[in-house]
XYZ file of C-alpha atoms in Angstrom:
653
model
C 118.067 -55.267 -35.251
C 116.475 -57.936 -36.032
C 115.403 -58.326 -39.510
C 111.674 -58.079 -39.488
C 109.374 -61.300 -40.498
C 106.630 -59.491 -41.685
C 105.755 -56.107 -42.783
C 103.271 -54.500 -45.112
C 104.352 -54.407 -48.606
C 101.259 -52.383 -49.556
C 100.666 -48.549 -48.017
C 97.400 -47.190 -46.848
C 97.992 -43.239 -45.154
C 95.937 -40.738 -44.182
C 92.828 -42.774 -44.652
C 89.951 -39.655 -44.075
C 87.217 -38.997 -42.820
C 88.699 -40.080 -39.287
C 88.606 -38.520 -36.270
C 92.214 -37.793 -33.974
C 93.172 -40.635 -35.345
C 90.151 -42.737 -35.117
C 89.901 -42.360 -31.290
C 86.102 -40.820 -31.693
C 83.750 -42.078 -34.758
C 82.639 -39.861 -37.551
C 79.248 -38.967 -37.204
C 76.079 -39.627 -40.176
C 72.317 -40.450 -40.096
C 70.862 -43.262 -41.535
C 70.156 -42.923 -45.393
C 73.592 -40.690 -45.541
C 77.102 -41.503 -47.222
C 80.154 -41.541 -46.521
C 82.359 -40.815 -48.998
C 86.440 -42.281 -48.126
C 89.888 -42.291 -49.515
C 92.813 -42.831 -48.894
C 96.917 -43.046 -50.052
C 97.595 -46.576 -50.894
C 101.139 -47.309 -52.717
C 103.270 -50.679 -53.190
C 107.251 -50.280 -54.034
C 108.045 -51.063 -57.970
C 105.666 -51.381 -60.648
C 102.552 -53.769 -59.722
C 99.086 -53.119 -59.628
C 97.048 -52.601 -56.643
C 93.747 -53.382 -55.869
C 91.261 -51.953 -52.874
C 88.279 -52.484 -51.604
C 85.898 -50.960 -49.005
C 84.318 -52.641 -45.813
C 81.688 -51.669 -43.718
C 79.544 -53.218 -40.814
C 77.945 -52.402 -38.453
C 79.989 -53.116 -34.637
C 79.603 -56.482 -33.634
C 78.786 -58.370 -37.066
C 81.133 -60.918 -38.037
C 80.866 -60.653 -42.153
C 82.241 -57.369 -43.683
C 80.099 -55.810 -46.678
C 83.007 -54.911 -49.447
C 82.647 -52.100 -52.728
C 85.931 -52.135 -55.022
C 88.146 -48.428 -54.457
C 88.969 -46.628 -57.445
C 91.750 -44.743 -58.207
C 92.658 -41.685 -58.547
C 95.882 -38.827 -59.101
C 98.803 -39.422 -57.147
C 97.802 -42.662 -55.969
C 94.542 -41.494 -54.077
C 91.895 -43.875 -53.819
C 88.287 -43.548 -53.570
C 85.145 -45.213 -52.077
C 81.914 -44.657 -50.831
C 79.272 -46.463 -48.812
C 75.855 -46.100 -47.208
C 74.728 -46.453 -43.757
C 71.297 -48.076 -42.803
C 71.080 -48.214 -39.408
C 70.916 -47.072 -36.066
C 73.777 -48.023 -33.893
C 77.708 -48.213 -34.012
C 79.300 -49.207 -37.285
C 83.184 -50.105 -38.335
C 85.177 -49.472 -41.942
C 88.582 -50.493 -43.096
C 89.566 -50.824 -46.308
C 91.716 -53.901 -47.463
C 94.498 -53.356 -50.473
C 96.986 -55.890 -51.921
C 99.258 -56.436 -55.073
C 96.692 -57.566 -57.685
C 98.320 -60.247 -59.376
C 96.239 -60.597 -62.945
C 96.299 -57.616 -63.723
C 99.646 -56.919 -63.183
C 100.445 -60.084 -65.052
C 97.862 -58.380 -67.729
C 99.876 -55.050 -68.014
C 102.881 -57.012 -68.294
C 102.366 -58.763 -70.857
C 100.770 -56.844 -73.052
C 103.623 -54.280 -72.962
C 105.570 -57.590 -74.518
C 102.940 -58.568 -77.283
C 104.969 -57.353 -79.537
C 105.850 -59.074 -83.080
C 108.477 -61.872 -82.784
C 107.795 -61.998 -79.174
C 108.124 -64.939 -77.235
C 105.735 -65.294 -74.533
C 106.055 -68.883 -73.714
C 107.402 -68.250 -69.658
C 104.902 -65.087 -69.285
C 101.841 -67.190 -70.138
C 103.054 -70.057 -67.945
C 103.112 -67.320 -64.818
C 99.533 -66.620 -65.624
C 97.915 -70.114 -66.015
C 99.176 -70.360 -62.275
C 97.543 -66.903 -61.446
C 94.567 -68.125 -63.406
C 94.193 -71.956 -62.010
C 94.574 -70.181 -58.529
C 91.133 -68.005 -58.780
C 89.877 -71.084 -60.590
C 89.873 -72.530 -56.910
C 87.975 -70.440 -55.223
C 85.708 -69.743 -58.122
C 82.443 -71.030 -57.803
C 79.333 -72.847 -59.292
C 78.901 -72.169 -63.258
C 81.958 -69.256 -62.850
C 84.319 -72.222 -62.326
C 83.512 -73.956 -65.333
C 83.788 -70.752 -67.352
C 87.418 -70.012 -66.259
C 88.435 -74.059 -66.130
C 86.937 -74.229 -69.425
C 89.212 -70.946 -70.796
C 92.408 -72.008 -69.325
C 92.239 -75.256 -71.311
C 91.625 -73.040 -74.242
C 94.791 -71.401 -73.244
C 96.413 -74.066 -73.067
C 95.309 -76.058 -76.499
C 96.169 -72.728 -77.817
C 99.761 -72.968 -76.443
C 100.111 -76.616 -77.309
C 98.858 -75.810 -81.189
C 101.609 -72.420 -81.236
C 98.815 -70.101 -81.013
C 100.427 -67.468 -78.662
C 98.425 -64.557 -80.102
C 95.015 -66.788 -79.843
C 96.183 -67.840 -75.836
C 97.243 -64.250 -74.958
C 93.697 -62.953 -75.939
C 92.008 -65.547 -74.345
C 94.059 -64.557 -70.697
C 93.581 -60.914 -71.078
C 90.163 -60.650 -72.554
C 86.582 -59.058 -71.532
C 85.220 -62.230 -70.306
C 88.417 -63.844 -67.985
C 88.975 -60.077 -67.257
C 85.217 -60.589 -65.351
C 85.899 -63.868 -64.323
C 89.493 -62.456 -62.162
C 87.552 -59.318 -61.146
C 85.022 -61.585 -59.037
C 87.781 -64.200 -57.827
C 91.009 -61.925 -57.553
C 94.213 -63.830 -54.821
C 94.603 -61.236 -52.468
C 98.189 -63.014 -51.028
C 100.125 -60.410 -52.379
C 101.010 -57.372 -49.880
C 97.868 -57.789 -48.770
C 97.189 -54.782 -45.927
C 94.163 -54.308 -44.086
C 94.047 -50.866 -42.493
C 92.609 -50.607 -38.742
C 89.093 -50.098 -38.514
C 87.336 -46.477 -37.768
C 83.918 -46.352 -36.219
C 80.681 -44.239 -37.106
C 77.670 -43.352 -35.046
C 74.849 -43.382 -37.149
C 72.042 -41.397 -35.672
C 68.533 -40.722 -36.686
C 67.516 -38.290 -39.330
C 65.715 -36.213 -37.562
C 69.207 -36.104 -35.765
C 70.247 -33.467 -38.610
C 66.995 -32.853 -40.033
C 64.302 -30.851 -37.463
C 62.565 -27.940 -36.256
C 62.545 -27.578 -32.429
C 59.912 -25.778 -31.020
C 60.589 -24.255 -27.740
C 57.835 -24.008 -24.721
C 57.194 -23.842 -21.217
C 53.917 -26.053 -20.094
C 53.117 -23.635 -17.118
C 52.797 -20.307 -20.046
C 50.271 -22.652 -21.442
C 46.414 -21.839 -20.245
C 44.614 -18.691 -21.078
C 44.633 -16.893 -18.050
C 47.404 -14.577 -16.294
C 48.736 -16.301 -13.492
C 46.695 -19.586 -13.730
C 49.871 -21.874 -13.355
C 49.338 -23.921 -16.692
C 49.198 -27.696 -17.055
C 50.254 -30.738 -19.354
C 46.288 -30.908 -20.110
C 46.953 -26.798 -21.406
C 49.680 -27.786 -23.540
C 48.340 -31.050 -25.097
C 45.512 -28.052 -25.973
C 48.505 -26.183 -28.030
C 50.528 -29.230 -29.327
C 48.303 -29.089 -33.232
C 48.970 -25.416 -33.278
C 52.416 -26.020 -32.675
C 52.517 -28.907 -35.327
C 50.753 -26.986 -37.777
C 53.255 -23.917 -37.842
C 55.723 -26.980 -39.752
C 58.011 -27.993 -35.468
C 58.650 -31.765 -35.107
C 60.301 -31.262 -32.196
C 58.884 -29.839 -29.044
C 61.753 -28.557 -26.058
C 60.676 -28.494 -22.735
C 62.444 -26.909 -19.652
C 62.446 -28.772 -16.515
C 59.452 -30.519 -15.676
C 60.320 -31.741 -11.920
C 58.719 -30.064 -8.331
C 60.647 -26.835 -8.513
C 62.574 -25.865 -4.889
C 61.404 -23.817 -2.144
C 63.953 -22.267 -0.303
C 65.776 -18.945 -1.994
C 63.380 -19.357 -4.904
C 64.265 -16.636 -7.278
C 60.845 -14.428 -7.408
C 60.399 -12.608 -11.155
C 63.057 -11.192 -13.052
C 65.274 -12.997 -11.096
C 64.952 -11.127 -7.788
C 65.981 -12.394 -4.160
C 62.435 -11.302 -2.575
C 59.641 -13.564 -3.911
C 55.983 -12.511 -3.054
C 52.812 -15.506 -2.755
C 51.998 -17.256 -6.312
C 55.554 -16.818 -7.483
C 56.812 -20.098 -9.401
C 60.407 -20.188 -9.027
C 62.623 -21.095 -11.763
C 62.580 -24.883 -13.607
C 66.076 -25.303 -12.781
C 66.144 -25.087 -9.343
C 64.895 -29.083 -9.309
C 63.285 -30.736 -6.221
C 61.383 -30.149 -2.794
C 59.381 -32.628 -0.827
C 57.662 -34.634 -4.387
C 60.430 -35.381 -5.757
C 63.829 -34.677 -7.517
C 64.725 -35.325 -11.202
C 62.068 -38.263 -11.765
C 59.109 -36.936 -10.525
C 56.787 -34.133 -12.160
C 55.414 -30.767 -10.994
C 52.286 -31.654 -9.178
C 51.124 -28.657 -10.964
C 52.186 -29.401 -14.047
C 49.284 -32.270 -14.139
C 49.896 -36.029 -13.174
C 51.665 -39.248 -14.616
C 48.209 -39.860 -16.738
C 48.330 -36.502 -17.770
C 52.239 -37.246 -19.292
C 51.499 -40.363 -20.431
C 48.343 -38.141 -22.465
C 50.937 -35.610 -23.594
C 53.580 -37.997 -25.115
C 50.355 -39.861 -26.764
C 49.443 -36.867 -28.521
C 52.860 -36.063 -29.501
C 53.269 -39.228 -31.416
C 50.222 -39.458 -33.014
C 51.568 -36.279 -34.017
C 54.666 -36.988 -35.129
C 56.450 -35.206 -32.626
C 59.028 -35.510 -30.872
C 59.993 -34.525 -27.339
C 63.325 -33.249 -25.852
C 63.381 -32.927 -22.048
C 65.522 -30.436 -21.079
C 68.562 -32.491 -18.631
C 70.075 -30.517 -15.655
C 72.176 -31.658 -13.072
C 70.696 -28.900 -10.694
C 69.661 -29.347 -7.169
C 67.831 -27.399 -4.795
C 68.408 -27.292 -1.511
C 64.734 -28.720 -0.690
C 66.032 -31.546 -3.099
C 65.993 -35.467 -1.479
C 69.782 -35.898 -3.011
C 70.748 -33.221 -0.302
C 69.611 -34.883 3.189
C 70.656 -38.558 1.228
C 73.785 -37.773 -0.338
C 75.163 -34.918 1.174
C 78.959 -36.173 -0.148
C 77.653 -34.878 -3.842
C 77.317 -31.214 -3.418
C 80.309 -28.826 -2.478
C 81.295 -27.809 1.131
C 82.237 -24.564 2.633
C 85.033 -25.088 5.151
C 81.793 -24.281 7.657
C 80.530 -27.256 5.747
C 77.340 -25.375 4.615
C 77.367 -26.457 0.711
C 78.182 -23.975 -2.054
C 75.518 -22.150 -4.437
C 75.852 -21.933 -8.361
C 77.848 -19.602 -9.663
C 78.778 -17.606 -12.751
C 80.322 -14.018 -12.298
C 78.812 -11.854 -12.355
C 75.468 -13.744 -11.914
C 74.168 -16.123 -8.250
C 71.780 -18.945 -8.433
C 70.770 -18.971 -4.141
C 67.939 -21.463 -5.355
C 71.225 -24.131 -7.132
C 73.338 -26.400 -5.720
C 75.792 -27.651 -8.291
C 76.795 -31.416 -8.052
C 80.569 -32.350 -7.374
C 82.031 -34.491 -9.689
C 85.081 -35.259 -8.198
C 83.002 -36.875 -4.337
C 84.303 -39.844 -3.163
C 80.892 -41.166 -4.361
C 81.530 -41.166 -7.869
C 80.093 -44.754 -8.694
C 77.063 -43.861 -6.827
C 76.408 -40.751 -8.398
C 77.577 -41.152 -12.563
C 75.085 -44.485 -11.685
C 72.059 -42.286 -10.487
C 72.388 -39.569 -13.311
C 72.468 -42.234 -15.842
C 69.120 -43.652 -13.799
C 67.512 -39.885 -14.720
C 68.250 -40.599 -18.587
C 66.834 -43.759 -18.789
C 64.013 -43.672 -16.724
C 62.892 -40.590 -19.011
C 63.605 -42.585 -21.942
C 61.064 -44.311 -20.787
C 58.866 -41.942 -20.452
C 58.906 -41.111 -23.820
C 61.527 -38.876 -24.839
C 63.917 -39.146 -27.176
C 65.845 -36.177 -26.877
C 67.595 -34.807 -24.389
C 68.861 -31.367 -23.707
C 72.090 -31.098 -21.871
C 72.228 -27.970 -19.487
C 75.247 -26.944 -19.621
C 78.076 -29.672 -20.372
C 81.420 -28.056 -20.383
C 81.057 -27.948 -16.450
C 80.828 -31.643 -16.295
C 84.071 -33.908 -16.544
C 84.351 -35.053 -20.325
C 85.028 -38.538 -19.631
C 81.470 -38.703 -17.333
C 79.867 -37.474 -20.816
C 81.380 -39.994 -22.959
C 80.588 -42.954 -20.294
C 76.865 -41.806 -19.807
C 76.405 -41.405 -23.761
C 77.622 -44.531 -24.070
C 75.782 -46.560 -21.766
C 72.550 -45.439 -22.676
C 73.109 -45.895 -26.278
C 73.884 -49.575 -25.083
C 69.938 -49.697 -24.250
C 68.560 -46.992 -26.440
C 70.843 -45.989 -29.422
C 67.990 -43.848 -30.655
C 68.352 -41.185 -27.946
C 69.830 -38.222 -29.194
C 72.171 -35.261 -26.988
C 72.316 -31.572 -27.588
C 74.755 -29.614 -25.670
C 73.900 -26.742 -24.619
C 77.514 -25.198 -24.643
C 78.077 -21.989 -24.960
C 81.729 -22.333 -24.294
C 85.292 -22.145 -26.067
C 85.481 -23.599 -29.515
C 87.332 -26.415 -28.702
C 85.341 -27.871 -25.927
C 82.312 -27.455 -28.071
C 83.684 -29.457 -30.783
C 85.255 -32.376 -27.965
C 81.427 -33.030 -26.400
C 80.640 -33.571 -30.242
C 83.519 -35.780 -30.337
C 82.141 -38.002 -27.243
C 79.253 -38.937 -28.554
C 76.808 -35.164 -28.299
C 74.846 -35.347 -31.705
C 74.239 -31.675 -31.900
C 74.816 -28.676 -30.054
C 74.137 -25.516 -29.866
C 76.506 -22.466 -31.717
C 77.278 -19.061 -31.731
C 74.919 -18.004 -34.624
C 72.651 -16.635 -32.456
C 75.441 -14.243 -32.518
C 76.735 -14.132 -36.130
C 74.746 -11.074 -37.895
C 77.488 -9.931 -40.680
C 78.274 -11.345 -43.428
C 81.994 -12.252 -43.528
C 81.281 -13.617 -39.941
C 78.515 -15.623 -40.973
C 79.788 -17.082 -43.845
C 83.428 -17.554 -42.217
C 81.305 -20.108 -39.050
C 79.073 -21.496 -41.276
C 81.954 -22.566 -43.916
C 83.735 -23.557 -40.573
C 80.911 -26.037 -38.930
C 79.707 -27.156 -42.669
C 82.864 -27.510 -44.778
C 86.022 -29.195 -42.690
C 87.006 -31.447 -40.803
C 84.181 -30.988 -37.519
C 81.176 -31.570 -40.480
C 82.027 -35.209 -39.645
C 81.177 -35.294 -36.535
C 79.583 -31.757 -35.414
C 75.587 -30.793 -35.758
C 75.236 -27.416 -35.016
C 71.564 -26.653 -33.730
C 70.822 -22.720 -35.279
C 68.483 -21.575 -32.151
C 67.649 -17.784 -33.335
C 66.346 -17.403 -29.364
C 66.664 -19.131 -26.137
C 64.799 -18.352 -22.559
C 68.683 -17.465 -21.598
C 69.324 -15.021 -24.886
C 67.594 -12.269 -26.501
C 70.635 -11.053 -29.124
C 70.861 -7.710 -29.627
C 69.601 -7.713 -32.959
C 66.305 -9.256 -32.122
C 66.233 -6.577 -29.099
C 66.332 -3.100 -31.944
C 65.409 -5.352 -35.186
C 62.371 -5.301 -34.709
C 60.112 -8.046 -36.730
C 62.710 -7.365 -40.467
C 65.506 -8.907 -37.926
C 62.675 -11.442 -36.621
C 62.364 -12.324 -40.402
C 65.698 -11.873 -41.309
C 67.185 -14.241 -38.328
C 64.598 -17.035 -38.558
C 64.821 -17.454 -42.426
C 69.439 -17.567 -41.878
C 68.465 -20.377 -38.867
C 66.028 -22.763 -40.656
C 68.074 -22.966 -44.506
C 71.932 -22.162 -43.271
C 71.173 -25.646 -40.936
C 69.235 -28.023 -41.834
C 68.607 -28.735 -37.916
C 67.220 -25.576 -35.798
C 64.839 -24.059 -33.294
C 63.079 -20.756 -31.846
C 62.012 -20.431 -28.559
C 58.229 -19.419 -27.876
C 57.063 -15.621 -28.733
C 59.703 -15.354 -31.478
C 56.237 -15.985 -33.493
C 55.323 -12.680 -31.982
C 58.578 -11.142 -32.189
C 59.176 -10.228 -28.178
C 61.602 -8.530 -27.622
C 62.142 -6.285 -24.805
C 64.770 -7.031 -22.669
C 66.624 -5.732 -19.371
C 68.254 -2.524 -20.177
C 72.018 -3.441 -21.342
C 71.747 -7.069 -21.237
C 70.565 -9.581 -23.861
C 67.888 -11.465 -21.327
C 64.549 -11.391 -21.287
C 62.872 -8.684 -18.781
C 60.560 -10.521 -17.229
C 61.248 -13.609 -18.080
C 59.344 -16.761 -18.525
C 62.181 -19.119 -16.621
C 61.019 -16.682 -13.729
C 56.998 -16.324 -13.979
C 53.951 -17.465 -15.789
C 53.809 -15.759 -19.558
C 49.940 -16.144 -20.608
C 49.875 -14.975 -24.598
C 48.101 -14.044 -27.436
C 49.392 -15.900 -30.373
C 47.017 -14.397 -32.788
C 49.018 -10.863 -31.681
C 49.131 -8.167 -34.582
C 52.537 -8.015 -36.085
C 52.925 -11.495 -35.782
C 55.454 -13.870 -37.796
C 53.160 -17.215 -37.529
C 52.147 -17.564 -41.459
C 56.654 -16.873 -42.151
C 57.723 -19.179 -40.145
C 54.786 -21.891 -41.217
C 56.401 -21.276 -44.869
C 59.312 -21.149 -43.517
C 58.969 -24.674 -42.474
C 56.929 -25.549 -45.476
C 59.468 -24.827 -48.543
C 61.948 -27.127 -46.200
C 59.619 -30.089 -45.937
C 59.191 -29.719 -49.379
C 62.997 -29.324 -50.761
C 64.948 -32.483 -50.246
C 68.320 -30.087 -50.465
C 67.244 -27.977 -47.155
C 67.536 -31.230 -45.244
C 71.110 -31.778 -45.782
C 73.170 -30.141 -43.094
C 76.758 -30.163 -45.583
C 75.736 -28.410 -48.701
C 76.302 -25.081 -48.128
C 77.404 -23.345 -51.278
C 77.855 -19.054 -50.643
C 77.571 -16.667 -53.492
C 78.984 -13.847 -54.392
C 77.236 -10.246 -54.157
C 78.345 -6.739 -54.037
C 76.569 -5.701 -51.253
C 78.138 -6.543 -47.831
C 74.226 -6.244 -46.322
C 72.680 -8.815 -49.247
C 74.389 -12.478 -48.069
C 73.638 -15.143 -50.547
C 74.367 -19.304 -50.316
C 73.277 -22.065 -52.373
C 71.819 -25.790 -51.245
C 71.763 -28.133 -53.775
C 71.462 -32.330 -53.622
C 73.866 -34.112 -55.206
C 71.955 -34.939 -58.048
C 71.295 -30.886 -58.419
C 67.733 -32.017 -58.817
C 67.006 -29.547 -55.687
C 68.344 -26.353 -56.303
C 67.652 -23.310 -53.512
C 69.101 -20.275 -53.381
C 68.601 -17.706 -50.079
C 69.449 -14.251 -50.578
C 68.346 -12.403 -47.247
C 69.272 -9.172 -46.061
C 71.559 -8.643 -42.767
C 70.015 -5.141 -42.341
C 66.733 -4.961 -40.613
C 66.931 -1.032 -40.926
C 67.755 -0.520 -45.419
C 67.007 -1.349 -47.999
C 69.014 -2.945 -50.109
C 70.187 -4.305 -53.782
C 73.383 -6.616 -55.266
C 74.574 -8.155 -58.233
C 74.000 -11.983 -57.667
C 76.827 -13.999 -58.862
C 75.251 -17.367 -59.735
C 77.447 -20.780 -59.965
C 76.020 -21.577 -62.691
C 78.335 -24.488 -63.805
C 77.927 -25.890 -59.874
C 74.179 -25.749 -60.921
C 74.528 -27.648 -64.553
C 73.217 -24.740 -66.322
C 74.522 -23.678 -69.287
C 75.410 -19.665 -69.726
C 73.004 -19.016 -73.260
C 70.406 -21.076 -71.206
C 67.712 -19.221 -69.598
C 66.005 -20.376 -65.969
C 63.589 -20.311 -63.831
C 63.695 -18.409 -60.517
C 60.756 -19.208 -58.100
C 60.353 -17.317 -54.771
C 59.227 -20.095 -52.619
C 58.505 -17.459 -49.755
C 56.417 -15.030 -52.024
C 55.564 -16.878 -54.852
C 56.299 -15.178 -57.205
C 58.672 -16.301 -60.262
C 61.507 -14.547 -62.586
C 63.151 -15.334 -66.030
C 66.761 -15.318 -65.397
C 69.576 -16.258 -67.744
C 73.452 -15.615 -67.442
C 75.357 -16.166 -64.296
C 74.049 -12.797 -62.877
C 70.904 -11.144 -61.681
C 70.480 -8.518 -59.632
C 68.276 -8.674 -56.368
C 66.634 -5.701 -53.576
C 65.197 -6.444 -50.530
C 63.396 -3.756 -47.785
C 62.167 -4.542 -44.528
C 58.555 -2.878 -44.652
C 58.654 -5.438 -48.174
C 60.713 -8.305 -47.534
C 63.955 -9.489 -46.071
C 64.653 -12.458 -48.159
C 64.198 -14.788 -50.877
C 64.109 -18.394 -50.558
C 64.046 -19.637 -54.401
C 63.824 -22.790 -56.482
C 66.178 -22.967 -59.056
C 64.347 -24.473 -62.611
C 65.447 -25.457 -65.895
C 62.323 -23.873 -68.731
């Protein structure tokens, strides 16, 4: 084996954060901090220095900030990202010749020591940095070097040492270090920076065709425009629409997913395509493109973003079926296979075959659909069942969309295996549905939320906590009544900084198909006209929850959940606080919608920056009640007929 000519003298290992050895980017939103750490060391006793380097991808110029050394050769640094798109970060480390010289000469500087040789070595280091210095700094360094030389010539050794290691010279040398000794640069790692609404938003899902006021009359985009101010008043800033495309006629589903239709049945919006067009067309009964433009303009005026369901399903009447029959699955007899998710059958839907020989044509067409709707004002896509399509397709198509529109957000509707959910987030999905919908017990919620927000997943996975969906009416809502709806709304809106509800939630709609987690008389198959002021509604509570979120910076962060101890398994307590502790929110929730429960709550005073002898105010932002607390425990009691939760702001007196 040949002797290597070049080899790293300074070792940089275990750089964090990074995903799968740097294969995938970490995720952040504009304004968020990236805290970086690494093991940095070298043979011998040289002093080391390290800088954190960061830049937007494609920028030739790195921005640098110093890293600081902690215990056991672990180094730390941080930076903030201030624009959307891809960024890069790396670590540069080197042997710090000047600081090593300072350390050596300081140890040898004892009475009677002859430091002439050491001072000459130091002058070589100082002169090299002086060459790199600029302007007045160079003049100051040259002046100090001349003074050191004069002191040495006069035999004033101590004076020369003091000038060489003094505060002024140290400051100048820190600005112009010599990085040639043992220099090492770590491989760049990447960050995908999204808009802040990726990590802090309240979503409201509704069917435009159900926004009319007359039963059985197909609602329109104009009806939806009239509904938008109410949605905004509740505090929602993203409206999520199911597919708004023409709906197929063949095998159209009737009410409650019936195979038999009657005149007037509107079918499923997920069975896309008929004689009026496909994925880049608008269902005529909703209105015209002018109506769509007015809907978009109204949303923008109200500060609401539009999320659209992106569904790669085609009805048998979709133009693709005639134009590109090779894009579909075929049976041996030549007929096209409809979609199935046993035991469910979707006779009105043909799934696309991503193994088609015309893969390039299919992929490009799917990209074209995304770009088309971005041009129509859509800023977010909720992608239906992405786990049933090839992951390389998602990595490609999201990358292509972001090349043109880096502001676009992708949400994965992937209720599937955890590893697949994580991989979809890694390849580009900024948000994902989660298993929160089925986590009801204290242990389950604590364990799951900790996995999402405290481990490696926090670096790339943002869970959008939906309390319900048109497909999912969980048992806790079916049987828990109004208290359960309040409880789950508080949990969704405060455990995660991004959450959503499907319309009807505020009315506590909970009539299910017996034995299933599905709505009876599902809106997926029929028009539902609602009384939005029906008795028992929780509109005011949801409005208050969203208002609290808006006013509380602690609730606008995703990765800052701290679970608190309670002595009752039915009482879940957790805190969210800003890094500077200027905003501290404590949430206490009764997980049992049928019974009253009380418990001692253990307050982590040190975490909150409160002394054990100090009194502090607990202001319940939901009820506006105020309590005077002191010490590390407080008693709480919650009941279905009074209040199911506290959202408490901690204030020091």
